[in-house]
């Protein structure tokens, strides 16, 4: 879907480039929709309010201080939550390394 022929694109008019870009986006959108047909990803309704609250806090913070960055403030807490997911930071790190190396827990536990 995303293949490009750079030599041919340089010879096209601006209108043709736009048409080709729209066609690529349409195809890409169809592919994403087809991925979502079998198992749709749906947020619980209450998450809407949680996201709205975070975006409101972020907007207020940036209005008061342009250097404000919510992600920098929450990063240590998010890391802690990820560590709690597996019990401790060491176990979480080992699991992450194992995933990057392609190891599966069922292979290791045999």
PDB file of C-alpha atoms in Angstrom:
ATOM      1  CA  UNK A   1       0.000   0.000   0.000  1.00  0.00           C
ATOM      2  CA  UNK A   2       2.740   2.463   0.901  1.00  0.00           C
ATOM      3  CA  UNK A   3       5.121   1.685  -1.954  1.00  0.00           C
ATOM      4  CA  UNK A   4       6.455   4.710  -3.741  1.00  0.00           C
ATOM      5  CA  UNK A   5       8.109   5.188  -7.062  1.00  0.00           C
ATOM      6  CA  UNK A   6      10.195   8.323  -6.459  1.00  0.00           C
ATOM      7  CA  UNK A   7      11.409   8.658 -10.027  1.00  0.00           C
ATOM      8  CA  UNK A   8       7.854   8.679 -11.354  1.00  0.00           C
ATOM      9  CA  UNK A   9       6.506  11.007  -8.645  1.00  0.00           C
ATOM     10  CA  UNK A  10       8.943  13.748  -9.593  1.00  0.00           C
ATOM     11  CA  UNK A  11       7.414  13.862 -13.045  1.00  0.00           C
ATOM     12  CA  UNK A  12       3.817  14.214 -11.835  1.00  0.00           C
ATOM     13  CA  UNK A  13       1.868  17.408 -11.481  1.00  0.00           C
ATOM     14  CA  UNK A  14       0.831  18.675  -8.060  1.00  0.00           C
ATOM     15  CA  UNK A  15      -2.756  17.573  -8.693  1.00  0.00           C
ATOM     16  CA  UNK A  16      -1.669  14.038  -9.595  1.00  0.00           C
ATOM     17  CA  UNK A  17       0.507  13.817  -6.468  1.00  0.00           C
ATOM     18  CA  UNK A  18      -2.450  14.831  -4.313  1.00  0.00           C
ATOM     19  CA  UNK A  19      -4.658  12.232  -5.995  1.00  0.00           C
ATOM     20  CA  UNK A  20      -2.064   9.502  -5.429  1.00  0.00           C
ATOM     21  CA  UNK A  21      -1.624  10.555  -1.797  1.00  0.00           C
ATOM     22  CA  UNK A  22      -5.404  10.424  -1.232  1.00  0.00           C
ATOM     23  CA  UNK A  23      -5.525   6.970  -2.806  1.00  0.00           C
ATOM     24  CA  UNK A  24      -2.709   5.720  -0.547  1.00  0.00           C
ATOM     25  CA  UNK A  25      -4.455   7.102   2.530  1.00  0.00           C
ATOM     26  CA  UNK A  26      -7.735   5.499   1.488  1.00  0.00           C
ATOM     27  CA  UNK A  27      -6.070   2.102   1.068  1.00  0.00           C
ATOM     28  CA  UNK A  28      -4.236   2.454   4.365  1.00  0.00           C
ATOM     29  CA  UNK A  29      -7.481   3.411   6.118  1.00  0.00           C
ATOM     30  CA  UNK A  30      -9.216   0.363   4.662  1.00  0.00           C
ATOM     31  CA  UNK A  31      -6.406  -1.849   5.935  1.00  0.00           C
ATOM     32  CA  UNK A  32      -6.684  -0.403   9.436  1.00  0.00           C
ATOM     33  CA  UNK A  33     -10.445  -0.842   9.416  1.00  0.00           C
ATOM     34  CA  UNK A  34     -10.151  -4.447   8.261  1.00  0.00           C
ATOM     35  CA  UNK A  35      -7.766  -5.147  11.145  1.00  0.00           C
ATOM     36  CA  UNK A  36     -10.352  -3.782  13.564  1.00  0.00           C
ATOM     37  CA  UNK A  37     -13.376  -5.690  12.222  1.00  0.00           C
ATOM     38  CA  UNK A  38     -12.769  -8.964  14.041  1.00  0.00           C
ATOM     39  CA  UNK A  39     -11.762  -7.583  17.413  1.00  0.00           C
ATOM     40  CA  UNK A  40     -12.715  -3.938  17.887  1.00  0.00           C
ATOM     41  CA  UNK A  41     -10.790  -1.931  20.433  1.00  0.00           C
ATOM     42  CA  UNK A  42     -13.253  -0.095  22.650  1.00  0.00           C
ATOM     43  CA  UNK A  43     -12.459   2.086  25.648  1.00  0.00           C
ATOM     44  CA  UNK A  44     -14.753   1.768  28.646  1.00  0.00           C
ATOM     45  CA  UNK A  45     -17.109   4.780  28.807  1.00  0.00           C
ATOM     46  CA  UNK A  46     -15.588   6.079  32.049  1.00  0.00           C
ATOM     47  CA  UNK A  47     -12.185   6.443  30.370  1.00  0.00           C
ATOM     48  CA  UNK A  48     -13.595   9.350  28.378  1.00  0.00           C
ATOM     49  CA  UNK A  49     -13.908  11.344  31.592  1.00  0.00           C
ATOM     50  CA  UNK A  50     -10.452  10.307  32.782  1.00  0.00           C
ATOM     51  CA  UNK A  51      -8.862  11.416  29.498  1.00  0.00           C
ATOM     52  CA  UNK A  52     -10.782  14.676  29.568  1.00  0.00           C
ATOM     53  CA  UNK A  53      -9.547  15.356  33.110  1.00  0.00           C
ATOM     54  CA  UNK A  54      -5.911  14.692  32.165  1.00  0.00           C
ATOM     55  CA  UNK A  55      -6.126  16.890  29.083  1.00  0.00           C
ATOM     56  CA  UNK A  56      -7.741  19.670  31.131  1.00  0.00           C
ATOM     57  CA  UNK A  57      -4.974  19.490  33.733  1.00  0.00           C
ATOM     58  CA  UNK A  58      -2.361  19.472  30.979  1.00  0.00           C
ATOM     59  CA  UNK A  59      -3.955  22.501  29.287  1.00  0.00           C
ATOM     60  CA  UNK A  60      -4.169  24.480  32.524  1.00  0.00           C
ATOM     61  CA  UNK A  61      -0.563  23.631  33.375  1.00  0.00           C
ATOM     62  CA  UNK A  62       0.724  24.712  29.965  1.00  0.00           C
ATOM     63  CA  UNK A  63      -1.273  27.938  30.158  1.00  0.00           C
ATOM     64  CA  UNK A  64       0.242  28.826  33.528  1.00  0.00           C
ATOM     65  CA  UNK A  65       3.762  27.682  32.668  1.00  0.00           C
ATOM     66  CA  UNK A  66       4.932  27.019  29.081  1.00  0.00           C
ATOM     67  CA  UNK A  67       7.665  24.696  30.454  1.00  0.00           C
ATOM     68  CA  UNK A  68       5.054  22.447  32.102  1.00  0.00           C
ATOM     69  CA  UNK A  69       5.183  18.856  30.854  1.00  0.00           C
ATOM     70  CA  UNK A  70       2.730  16.358  32.324  1.00  0.00           C
ATOM     71  CA  UNK A  71       4.588  13.368  30.871  1.00  0.00           C
ATOM     72  CA  UNK A  72       7.810  14.292  32.681  1.00  0.00           C
ATOM     73  CA  UNK A  73       5.908  14.620  35.941  1.00  0.00           C
ATOM     74  CA  UNK A  74       4.079  11.310  35.608  1.00  0.00           C
ATOM     75  CA  UNK A  75       6.933   9.198  34.210  1.00  0.00           C
ATOM     76  CA  UNK A  76       8.306   8.033  37.603  1.00  0.00           C
ATOM     77  CA  UNK A  77       4.813   7.024  38.736  1.00  0.00           C
ATOM     78  CA  UNK A  78       4.085   5.174  35.508  1.00  0.00           C
ATOM     79  CA  UNK A  79       7.374   3.281  35.806  1.00  0.00           C
ATOM     80  CA  UNK A  80       6.441   2.320  39.350  1.00  0.00           C
ATOM     81  CA  UNK A  81       3.041   1.067  38.191  1.00  0.00           C
ATOM     82  CA  UNK A  82       4.693  -1.030  35.477  1.00  0.00           C
ATOM     83  CA  UNK A  83       7.044  -2.513  38.055  1.00  0.00           C
ATOM     84  CA  UNK A  84       4.136  -3.370  40.343  1.00  0.00           C
ATOM     85  CA  UNK A  85       2.476  -5.220  37.471  1.00  0.00           C
ATOM     86  CA  UNK A  86       5.029  -8.052  37.671  1.00  0.00           C
ATOM     87  CA  UNK A  87       5.834  -7.790  41.359  1.00  0.00           C
ATOM     88  CA  UNK A  88       9.158  -5.966  41.213  1.00  0.00           C
ATOM     89  CA  UNK A  89      11.418  -3.974  38.932  1.00  0.00           C
ATOM     90  CA  UNK A  90      13.932  -6.794  38.438  1.00  0.00           C
ATOM     91  CA  UNK A  91      11.306  -9.246  37.225  1.00  0.00           C
ATOM     92  CA  UNK A  92       9.803  -6.606  34.908  1.00  0.00           C
ATOM     93  CA  UNK A  93      13.251  -5.899  33.434  1.00  0.00           C
ATOM     94  CA  UNK A  94      13.912  -9.606  32.855  1.00  0.00           C
ATOM     95  CA  UNK A  95      10.545 -10.025  31.141  1.00  0.00           C
ATOM     96  CA  UNK A  96      11.213  -7.022  28.889  1.00  0.00           C
ATOM     97  CA  UNK A  97      14.649  -8.332  27.938  1.00  0.00           C
ATOM     98  CA  UNK A  98      13.176 -11.761  27.278  1.00  0.00           C
ATOM     99  CA  UNK A  99      10.548 -10.274  24.956  1.00  0.00           C
ATOM    100  CA  UNK A 100      13.171  -8.323  23.047  1.00  0.00           C
ATOM    101  CA  UNK A 101      15.221 -11.484  22.630  1.00  0.00           C
ATOM    102  CA  UNK A 102      12.182 -13.435  21.478  1.00  0.00           C
ATOM    103  CA  UNK A 103      11.966 -15.692  24.527  1.00  0.00           C
ATOM    104  CA  UNK A 104       8.584 -16.958  25.590  1.00  0.00           C
ATOM    105  CA  UNK A 105       7.728 -17.801  29.228  1.00  0.00           C
ATOM    106  CA  UNK A 106       6.392 -21.229  28.221  1.00  0.00           C
ATOM    107  CA  UNK A 107       9.793 -22.070  26.688  1.00  0.00           C
ATOM    108  CA  UNK A 108      11.663 -21.032  29.791  1.00  0.00           C
ATOM    109  CA  UNK A 109       9.358 -22.782  32.288  1.00  0.00           C
ATOM    110  CA  UNK A 110       9.805 -26.238  30.705  1.00  0.00           C
TER     111      UNK A 110
END
